[in-house]
GROMACS .gro file of C-alpha atoms in nm:
model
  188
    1UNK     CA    1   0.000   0.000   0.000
    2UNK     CA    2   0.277   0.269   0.125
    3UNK     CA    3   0.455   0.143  -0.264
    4UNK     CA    4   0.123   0.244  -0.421
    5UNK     CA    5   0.068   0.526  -0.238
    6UNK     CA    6   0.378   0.657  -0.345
    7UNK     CA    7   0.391   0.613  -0.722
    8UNK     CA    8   0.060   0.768  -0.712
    9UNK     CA    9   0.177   1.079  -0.547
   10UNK     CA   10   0.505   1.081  -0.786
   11UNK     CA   11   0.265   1.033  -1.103
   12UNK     CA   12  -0.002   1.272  -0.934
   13UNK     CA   13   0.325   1.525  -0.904
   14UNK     CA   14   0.409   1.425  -1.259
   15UNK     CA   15   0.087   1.527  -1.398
   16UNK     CA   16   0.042   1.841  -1.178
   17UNK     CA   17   0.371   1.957  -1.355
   18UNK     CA   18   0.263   1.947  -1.705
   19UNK     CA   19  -0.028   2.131  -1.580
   20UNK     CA   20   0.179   2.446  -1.457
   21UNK     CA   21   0.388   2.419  -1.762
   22UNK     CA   22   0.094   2.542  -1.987
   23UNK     CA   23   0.012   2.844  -1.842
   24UNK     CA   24   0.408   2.938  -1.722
   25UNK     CA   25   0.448   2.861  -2.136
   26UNK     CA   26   0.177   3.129  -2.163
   27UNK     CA   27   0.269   3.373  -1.955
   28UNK     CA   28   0.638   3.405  -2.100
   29UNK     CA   29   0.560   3.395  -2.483
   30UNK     CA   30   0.299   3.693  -2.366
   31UNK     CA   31   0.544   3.873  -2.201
   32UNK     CA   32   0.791   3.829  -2.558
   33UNK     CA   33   0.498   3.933  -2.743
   34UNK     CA   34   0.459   4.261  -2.539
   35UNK     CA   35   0.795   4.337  -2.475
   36UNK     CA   36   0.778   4.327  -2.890
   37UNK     CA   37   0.459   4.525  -2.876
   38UNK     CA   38   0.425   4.846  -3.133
   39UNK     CA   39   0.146   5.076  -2.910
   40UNK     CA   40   0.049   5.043  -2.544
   41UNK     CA   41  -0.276   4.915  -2.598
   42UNK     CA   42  -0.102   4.577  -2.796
   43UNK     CA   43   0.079   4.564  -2.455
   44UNK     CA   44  -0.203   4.605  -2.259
   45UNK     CA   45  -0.364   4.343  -2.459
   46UNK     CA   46  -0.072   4.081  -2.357
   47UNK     CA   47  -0.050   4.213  -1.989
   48UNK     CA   48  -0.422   4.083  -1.961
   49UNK     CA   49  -0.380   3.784  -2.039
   50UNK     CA   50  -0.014   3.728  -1.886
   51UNK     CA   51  -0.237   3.816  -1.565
   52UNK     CA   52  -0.531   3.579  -1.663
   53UNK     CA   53  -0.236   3.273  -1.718
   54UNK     CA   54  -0.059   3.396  -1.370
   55UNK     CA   55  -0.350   3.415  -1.182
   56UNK     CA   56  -0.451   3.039  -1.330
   57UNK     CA   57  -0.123   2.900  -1.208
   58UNK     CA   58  -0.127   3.033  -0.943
   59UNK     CA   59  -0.445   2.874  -0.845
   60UNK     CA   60  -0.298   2.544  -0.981
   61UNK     CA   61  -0.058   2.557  -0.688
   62UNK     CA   62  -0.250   2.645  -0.466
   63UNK     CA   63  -0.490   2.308  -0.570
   64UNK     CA   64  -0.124   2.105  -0.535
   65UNK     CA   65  -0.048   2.255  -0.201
   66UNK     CA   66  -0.357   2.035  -0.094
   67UNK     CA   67  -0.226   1.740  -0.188
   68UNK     CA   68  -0.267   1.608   0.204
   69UNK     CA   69  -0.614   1.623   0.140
   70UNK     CA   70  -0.605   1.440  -0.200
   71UNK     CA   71  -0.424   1.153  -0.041
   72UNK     CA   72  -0.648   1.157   0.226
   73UNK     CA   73  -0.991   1.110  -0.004
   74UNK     CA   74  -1.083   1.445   0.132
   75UNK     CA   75  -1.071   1.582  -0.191
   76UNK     CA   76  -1.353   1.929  -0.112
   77UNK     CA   77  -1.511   2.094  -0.442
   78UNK     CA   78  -1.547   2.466  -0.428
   79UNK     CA   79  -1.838   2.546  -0.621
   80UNK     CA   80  -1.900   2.928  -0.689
   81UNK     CA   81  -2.119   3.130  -0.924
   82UNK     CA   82  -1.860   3.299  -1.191
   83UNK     CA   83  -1.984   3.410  -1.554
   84UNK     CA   84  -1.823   3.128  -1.774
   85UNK     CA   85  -1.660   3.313  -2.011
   86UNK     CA   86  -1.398   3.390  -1.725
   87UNK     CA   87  -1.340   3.042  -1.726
   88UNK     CA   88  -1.331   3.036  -2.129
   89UNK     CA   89  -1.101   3.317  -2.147
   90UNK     CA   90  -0.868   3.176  -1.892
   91UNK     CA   91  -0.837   2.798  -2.064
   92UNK     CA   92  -0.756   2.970  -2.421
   93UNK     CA   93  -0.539   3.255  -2.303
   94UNK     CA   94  -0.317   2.965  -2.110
   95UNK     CA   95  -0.300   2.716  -2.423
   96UNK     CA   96  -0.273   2.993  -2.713
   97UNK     CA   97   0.068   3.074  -2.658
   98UNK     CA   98   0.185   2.714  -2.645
   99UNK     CA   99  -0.045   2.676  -2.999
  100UNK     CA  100   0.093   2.959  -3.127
  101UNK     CA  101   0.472   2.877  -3.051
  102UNK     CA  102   0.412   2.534  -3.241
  103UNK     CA  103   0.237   2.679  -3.514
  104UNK     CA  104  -0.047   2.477  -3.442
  105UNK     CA  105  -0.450   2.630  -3.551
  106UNK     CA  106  -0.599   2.694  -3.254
  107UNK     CA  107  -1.024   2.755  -3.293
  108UNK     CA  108  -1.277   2.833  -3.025
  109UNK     CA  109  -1.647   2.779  -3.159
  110UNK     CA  110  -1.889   2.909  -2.912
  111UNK     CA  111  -2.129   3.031  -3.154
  112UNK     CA  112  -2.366   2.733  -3.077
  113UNK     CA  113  -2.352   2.830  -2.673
  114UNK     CA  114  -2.518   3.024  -2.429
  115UNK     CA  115  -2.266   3.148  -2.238
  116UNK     CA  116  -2.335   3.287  -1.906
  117UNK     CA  117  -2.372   3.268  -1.562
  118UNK     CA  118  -2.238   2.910  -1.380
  119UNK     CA  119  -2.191   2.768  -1.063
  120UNK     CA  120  -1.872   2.528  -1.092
  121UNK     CA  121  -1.549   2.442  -0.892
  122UNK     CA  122  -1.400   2.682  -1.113
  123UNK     CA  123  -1.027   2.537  -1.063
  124UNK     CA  124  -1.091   2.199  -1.131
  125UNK     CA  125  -1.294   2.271  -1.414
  126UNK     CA  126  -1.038   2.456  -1.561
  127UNK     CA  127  -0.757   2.168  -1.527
  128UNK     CA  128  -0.976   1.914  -1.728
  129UNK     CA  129  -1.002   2.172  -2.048
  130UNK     CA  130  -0.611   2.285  -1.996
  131UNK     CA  131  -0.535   1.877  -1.945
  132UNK     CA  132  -0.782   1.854  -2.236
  133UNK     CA  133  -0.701   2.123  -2.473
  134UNK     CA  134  -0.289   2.109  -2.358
  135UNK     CA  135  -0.234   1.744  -2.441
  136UNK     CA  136  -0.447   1.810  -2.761
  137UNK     CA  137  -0.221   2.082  -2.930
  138UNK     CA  138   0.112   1.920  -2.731
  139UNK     CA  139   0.045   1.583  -2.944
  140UNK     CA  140  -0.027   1.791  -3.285
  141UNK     CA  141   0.235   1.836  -3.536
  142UNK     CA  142   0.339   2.156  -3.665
  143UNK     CA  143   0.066   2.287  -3.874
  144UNK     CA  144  -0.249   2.073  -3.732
  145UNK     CA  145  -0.569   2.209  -3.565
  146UNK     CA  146  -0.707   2.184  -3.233
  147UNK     CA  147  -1.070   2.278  -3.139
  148UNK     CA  148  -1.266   2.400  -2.839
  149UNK     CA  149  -1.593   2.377  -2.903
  150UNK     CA  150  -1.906   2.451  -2.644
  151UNK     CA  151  -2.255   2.387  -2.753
  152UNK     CA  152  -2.560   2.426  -2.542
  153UNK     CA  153  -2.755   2.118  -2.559
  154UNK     CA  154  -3.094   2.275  -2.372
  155UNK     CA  155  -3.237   2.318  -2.021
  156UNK     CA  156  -3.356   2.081  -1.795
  157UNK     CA  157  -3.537   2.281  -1.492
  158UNK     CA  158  -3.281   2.562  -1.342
  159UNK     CA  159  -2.974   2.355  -1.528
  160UNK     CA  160  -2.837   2.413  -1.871
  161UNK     CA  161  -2.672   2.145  -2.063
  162UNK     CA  162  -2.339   2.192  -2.231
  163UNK     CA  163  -2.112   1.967  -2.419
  164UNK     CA  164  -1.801   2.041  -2.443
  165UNK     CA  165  -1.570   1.942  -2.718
  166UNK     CA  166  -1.174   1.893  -2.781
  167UNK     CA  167  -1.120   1.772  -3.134
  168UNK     CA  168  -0.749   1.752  -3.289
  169UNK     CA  169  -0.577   1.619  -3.580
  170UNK     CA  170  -0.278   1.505  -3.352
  171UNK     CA  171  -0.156   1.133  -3.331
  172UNK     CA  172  -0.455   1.000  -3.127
  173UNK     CA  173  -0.425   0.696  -2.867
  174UNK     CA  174  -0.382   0.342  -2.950
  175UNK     CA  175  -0.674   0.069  -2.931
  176UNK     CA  176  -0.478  -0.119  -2.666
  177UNK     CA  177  -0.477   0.228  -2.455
  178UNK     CA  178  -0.823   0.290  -2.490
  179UNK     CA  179  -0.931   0.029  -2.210
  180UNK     CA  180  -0.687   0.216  -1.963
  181UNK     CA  181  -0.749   0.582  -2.054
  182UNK     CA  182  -0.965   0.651  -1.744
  183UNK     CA  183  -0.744   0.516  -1.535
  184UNK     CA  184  -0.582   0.720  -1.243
  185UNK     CA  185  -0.234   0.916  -1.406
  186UNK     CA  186  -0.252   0.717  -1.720
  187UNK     CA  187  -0.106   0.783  -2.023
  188UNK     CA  188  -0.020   0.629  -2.357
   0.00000   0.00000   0.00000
């Protein structure tokens, strides 16, 4: 058990890692691009979103400094109201430097979406679309596409159904991976 335990922290570590790497990737080819910036307002422009990646890893270690908690099953959502394209805006601005440094296409089709008001645990909603959108353009050549697209599907009461998809013309997963994909820190 203490074995297990332990590769599961190392690979939870592991993981955690390639999470903060998105957003630090962000934040410094923003800062390039407005240290290159013509006009203050370009600059302004990059400062935003250098702020909207810091403020997104920051939060990521933050979630990591509870790891005690994860270990312990006492893993506690945080739900909050928070209009969702905050959320939106802070997913794309942390992957669309790393897209744009690879020369990969990087769309966002919410055309089909209501967007609005939401109550989420904002934080780990925004890891699954960074883990999502991340791996996506990190395992697409030079020159591929990666989409983010958010439909509304309809209402069912109070509660608004979404789907939510990543689509990429990367290398994909193997059959013999597919069985495992859910599994805790697995990967192909």
């Amino acid at each position: 058990r203490a074995e297990a335990a332990n590769r599961a922290k190392s690979d939870f570590l592991s993981n955690i890692s390639h999470d903060m790497r998105t957003p630090l990737n962000g934040i410094l080819g923003f800062t390039e691009l407005a240290m290159q910036a013509d006009t203050l307002e370009v600059c302004q422009t990059y400062l935003g979103k250098i702020k909207s990646a810091s403020c997104f890893l920051r939060d990521l270690i933050n979630d990591t400094l509870e790891l005690s908690r994860i270990e312990k099953g006492k893993k506690i959502l945080h739900p909050e109201v928070i209009d969702s394209r905050e959320i939106l805006d802070s997913v794309v601005n942390a992957v669309k430097g790393t897209a744009e440094s690879k020369h990969v296409t990087f769309v966002v089709d919410v055309s089909r979406a209501k967007l609005g008001y939401v109550r989420v645990d904002r934080i780990n909603v925004e890891k699954i679309f960074l883990n999502l959108l991340s791996n996506a353009v990190k395992f697409t050549a030079e020159g591929g596409r990666v989409e983010f697209i958010i439909e509304s599907l309809g209402t069912e009461g109070q509660n608004l159904n979404y789907r939510f998809i990543v689509r990429d013309n990367g290398i994909g997963m193997s059959e013999e991976f597919v069985p495992r994909m859910f599994n805790a820190f697995e990967q192909e």
